[in-house]
Amino acid sequence: MVIGYARVSREEQNLDRQIDELTEAGCEKVLCEKVSGTARDRPVLMTMLDMLAEDDVIVVSELTRISRSTKDLFAIVERVGKSGARIRSLKEPWLDTTTPMGQLMFTLIAGLAQFERDIISLRTREGLKSARARGRQGGRPKVQNDRLKEAIVLYESKEYSLAEIKKKTGVSH
């Protein structure tokens, strides 16, 4: 089955353009969702991923409709692949795991993204090591116990907002 997935971020936004593109692309079923792409809880997307069967194809009008981050995209594509299904974007031809060339392109881009994550991690570790050698420690500054206790008392009194508590005590939520 060819399944279209259309998403917009807000309730007042319109899905018509995406639905038209997906229908024109041959989608037998189009699932629609109105939720931010950065939201972890996307019920329609999760339901679609759960119902995928061997040889199904998910089609999206563009990459940003299914994911807002590279990490999330790779996780979704991996989950789709494990179910035996494939994924295709109408605007980004490199995201088309229905063809050998599309699979190769996705693998190359995934490899580059992993390389970038590894380089960032390496630089972070090197920077922390260098800072420690100079006597600096990372992490959040320690909060004095008396300030923390005061913040808890103010919070439990339910008379102050979090912003007011932060202003009075210097302890953030």
Tab-separated table of C-alpha atoms in Angstrom:
chain	number	residue	atom	x	y	z
A	1	MET	CA	0.000	0.000	0.000
A	2	VAL	CA	1.173	3.534	-0.747
A	3	ILE	CA	0.445	5.717	2.279
A	4	GLY	CA	0.728	9.488	2.272
A	5	TYR	CA	1.589	11.428	5.407
A	6	ALA	CA	0.665	15.109	5.591
A	7	ARG	CA	1.453	17.335	8.565
A	8	VAL	CA	1.183	20.981	9.532
A	9	SER	CA	2.288	22.514	12.802
A	10	ARG	CA	-0.844	24.359	13.889
A	11	GLU	CA	-4.560	23.631	13.915
A	12	GLU	CA	-5.418	26.697	11.807
A	13	GLN	CA	-3.021	25.673	8.999
A	14	ASN	CA	-4.303	23.951	5.875
A	15	LEU	CA	-3.304	20.486	4.610
A	16	ASP	CA	-4.917	20.761	1.152
A	17	ARG	CA	-1.708	21.336	-0.849
A	18	GLN	CA	-0.003	18.316	0.696
A	19	ILE	CA	-3.077	16.119	0.305
A	20	ASP	CA	-3.348	17.099	-3.377
A	21	GLU	CA	0.354	16.336	-3.994
A	22	LEU	CA	0.152	12.978	-2.213
A	23	THR	CA	-3.036	11.953	-4.017
A	24	GLU	CA	-1.492	12.936	-7.360
A	25	ALA	CA	1.580	10.838	-6.460
A	26	GLY	CA	-0.641	7.753	-6.187
A	27	CYS	CA	-1.207	7.452	-2.452
A	28	GLU	CA	-4.037	5.048	-1.707
A	29	LYS	CA	-4.482	6.458	1.777
A	30	VAL	CA	-3.443	9.863	3.184
A	31	LEU	CA	-3.007	10.290	6.931
A	32	CYS	CA	-3.111	13.843	8.253
A	33	GLU	CA	-1.791	15.382	11.427
A	34	LYS	CA	-1.781	18.880	12.926
A	35	VAL	CA	1.092	18.929	15.393
A	36	SER	CA	4.583	20.436	15.479
A	37	GLY	CA	7.251	18.363	13.736
A	38	THR	CA	9.480	18.792	16.770
A	39	ALA	CA	6.863	17.271	19.088
A	40	ARG	CA	7.742	13.849	20.437
A	41	ASP	CA	4.079	12.894	20.598
A	42	ARG	CA	2.787	12.615	17.043
A	43	PRO	CA	-0.025	10.049	17.376
A	44	VAL	CA	-0.898	9.757	13.673
A	45	LEU	CA	2.762	9.227	12.710
A	46	MET	CA	3.198	6.597	15.435
A	47	THR	CA	0.012	4.797	14.389
A	48	MET	CA	1.161	4.809	10.760
A	49	LEU	CA	4.576	3.406	11.688
A	50	ASP	CA	2.916	0.695	13.796
A	51	MET	CA	0.609	-0.400	10.974
A	52	LEU	CA	3.266	-0.668	8.250
A	53	ALA	CA	3.534	-3.965	6.413
A	54	GLU	CA	6.120	-5.472	4.070
A	55	ASP	CA	6.418	-3.489	0.800
A	56	ASP	CA	4.328	-0.536	1.993
A	57	VAL	CA	5.630	2.866	0.891
A	58	ILE	CA	5.264	6.061	2.894
A	59	VAL	CA	5.212	9.186	0.737
A	60	VAL	CA	5.663	12.714	2.092
A	61	SER	CA	5.454	15.936	0.109
A	62	GLU	CA	8.716	17.114	1.648
A	63	LEU	CA	11.168	16.010	4.289
A	64	THR	CA	10.125	18.585	6.888
A	65	ARG	CA	6.642	17.068	7.018
A	66	ILE	CA	7.871	13.836	8.611
A	67	SER	CA	10.807	15.139	10.640
A	68	ARG	CA	12.454	18.340	11.830
A	69	SER	CA	15.774	16.824	12.884
A	70	THR	CA	18.301	14.565	11.212
A	71	LYS	CA	18.378	12.270	14.217
A	72	ASP	CA	14.591	11.891	14.186
A	73	LEU	CA	14.572	11.309	10.422
A	74	PHE	CA	17.135	8.518	10.665
A	75	ALA	CA	15.177	6.872	13.481
A	76	ILE	CA	11.962	7.011	11.426
A	77	VAL	CA	13.616	5.670	8.254
A	78	GLU	CA	15.222	2.867	10.262
A	79	ARG	CA	11.878	1.938	11.826
A	80	VAL	CA	10.199	1.993	8.401
A	81	GLY	CA	12.961	-0.247	6.995
A	82	LYS	CA	12.676	-2.764	9.852
A	83	SER	CA	9.009	-3.236	9.018
A	84	GLY	CA	9.932	-4.048	5.411
A	85	ALA	CA	8.439	-0.795	4.155
A	86	ARG	CA	10.113	2.110	2.360
A	87	ILE	CA	9.855	5.876	2.347
A	88	ARG	CA	9.887	8.509	-0.378
A	89	SER	CA	9.857	12.315	-0.430
A	90	LEU	CA	8.396	14.110	-3.431
A	91	LYS	CA	10.658	17.192	-3.100
A	92	GLU	CA	13.905	15.495	-1.981
A	93	PRO	CA	14.708	12.770	-4.515
A	94	TRP	CA	17.629	11.517	-2.398
A	95	LEU	CA	15.082	10.350	0.199
A	96	ASP	CA	13.650	7.460	-1.759
A	97	THR	CA	14.440	4.093	-0.232
A	98	THR	CA	12.280	2.436	-2.910
A	99	THR	CA	15.238	2.474	-5.329
A	100	PRO	CA	18.834	1.262	-5.021
A	101	MET	CA	20.112	4.779	-5.834
A	102	GLY	CA	17.863	6.308	-3.175
A	103	GLN	CA	19.047	3.741	-0.624
A	104	LEU	CA	22.672	4.551	-1.494
A	105	MET	CA	22.078	8.316	-1.191
A	106	PHE	CA	20.338	7.911	2.153
A	107	THR	CA	23.153	5.684	3.425
A	108	LEU	CA	25.776	8.240	2.344
A	109	ILE	CA	23.919	11.124	3.959
A	110	ALA	CA	23.339	9.080	7.118
A	111	GLY	CA	27.068	8.325	7.209
A	112	LEU	CA	27.929	12.014	6.875
A	113	ALA	CA	25.495	12.915	9.646
A	114	GLN	CA	27.013	10.268	11.925
A	115	PHE	CA	30.496	11.566	11.085
A	116	GLU	CA	29.383	15.093	12.037
A	117	ARG	CA	27.954	13.849	15.376
A	118	ASP	CA	31.195	11.963	16.098
A	119	ILE	CA	33.349	15.034	15.315
A	120	ILE	CA	31.203	17.230	17.580
A	121	SER	CA	31.483	14.650	20.365
A	122	LEU	CA	35.266	14.437	19.920
A	123	ARG	CA	35.647	18.223	20.036
A	124	THR	CA	33.486	18.400	23.146
A	125	ARG	CA	35.564	15.755	24.944
A	126	GLU	CA	38.800	17.516	23.927
A	127	GLY	CA	37.455	20.881	25.106
A	128	LEU	CA	36.385	19.437	28.475
A	129	LYS	CA	39.786	17.786	28.926
A	130	SER	CA	41.534	21.082	28.142
A	131	ALA	CA	39.292	22.990	30.591
A	132	ARG	CA	39.915	20.418	33.358
A	133	ALA	CA	43.675	20.730	32.806
A	134	ARG	CA	43.255	24.436	33.598
A	135	GLY	CA	41.279	23.712	36.770
A	136	ARG	CA	37.818	24.473	35.401
A	137	GLN	CA	34.896	22.141	35.980
A	138	GLY	CA	31.809	21.982	33.800
A	139	GLY	CA	28.183	21.611	34.781
A	140	ARG	CA	25.666	23.805	36.502
A	141	PRO	CA	26.799	25.979	39.368
A	142	LYS	CA	25.955	24.528	42.775
A	143	VAL	CA	22.923	25.995	44.524
A	144	GLN	CA	23.299	26.787	48.205
A	145	ASN	CA	21.071	24.629	50.411
A	146	ASP	CA	19.446	27.598	52.141
A	147	ARG	CA	18.416	29.120	48.792
A	148	LEU	CA	17.061	25.791	47.601
A	149	LYS	CA	15.056	25.308	50.798
A	150	GLU	CA	13.657	28.828	50.479
A	151	ALA	CA	12.646	28.162	46.862
A	152	ILE	CA	10.862	24.948	47.884
A	153	VAL	CA	8.975	26.725	50.684
A	154	LEU	CA	7.878	29.479	48.280
A	155	TYR	CA	6.827	26.922	45.655
A	156	GLU	CA	4.832	24.826	48.125
A	157	SER	CA	3.062	27.940	49.428
A	158	LYS	CA	1.502	28.273	45.949
A	159	GLU	CA	1.607	32.071	46.406
A	160	TYR	CA	4.423	32.707	43.913
A	161	SER	CA	4.982	31.964	40.244
A	162	LEU	CA	8.123	30.156	39.118
A	163	ALA	CA	9.435	33.427	37.691
A	164	GLU	CA	8.930	35.183	41.042
A	165	ILE	CA	10.637	32.338	42.911
A	166	LYS	CA	13.597	32.497	40.545
A	167	LYS	CA	13.844	36.267	40.990
A	168	LYS	CA	13.704	36.039	44.798
A	169	THR	CA	16.042	33.068	45.283
A	170	GLY	CA	18.110	32.760	42.121
A	171	VAL	CA	16.979	29.116	41.818
A	172	SER	CA	15.488	28.238	38.425
A	173	HIS	CA	12.727	25.734	37.898
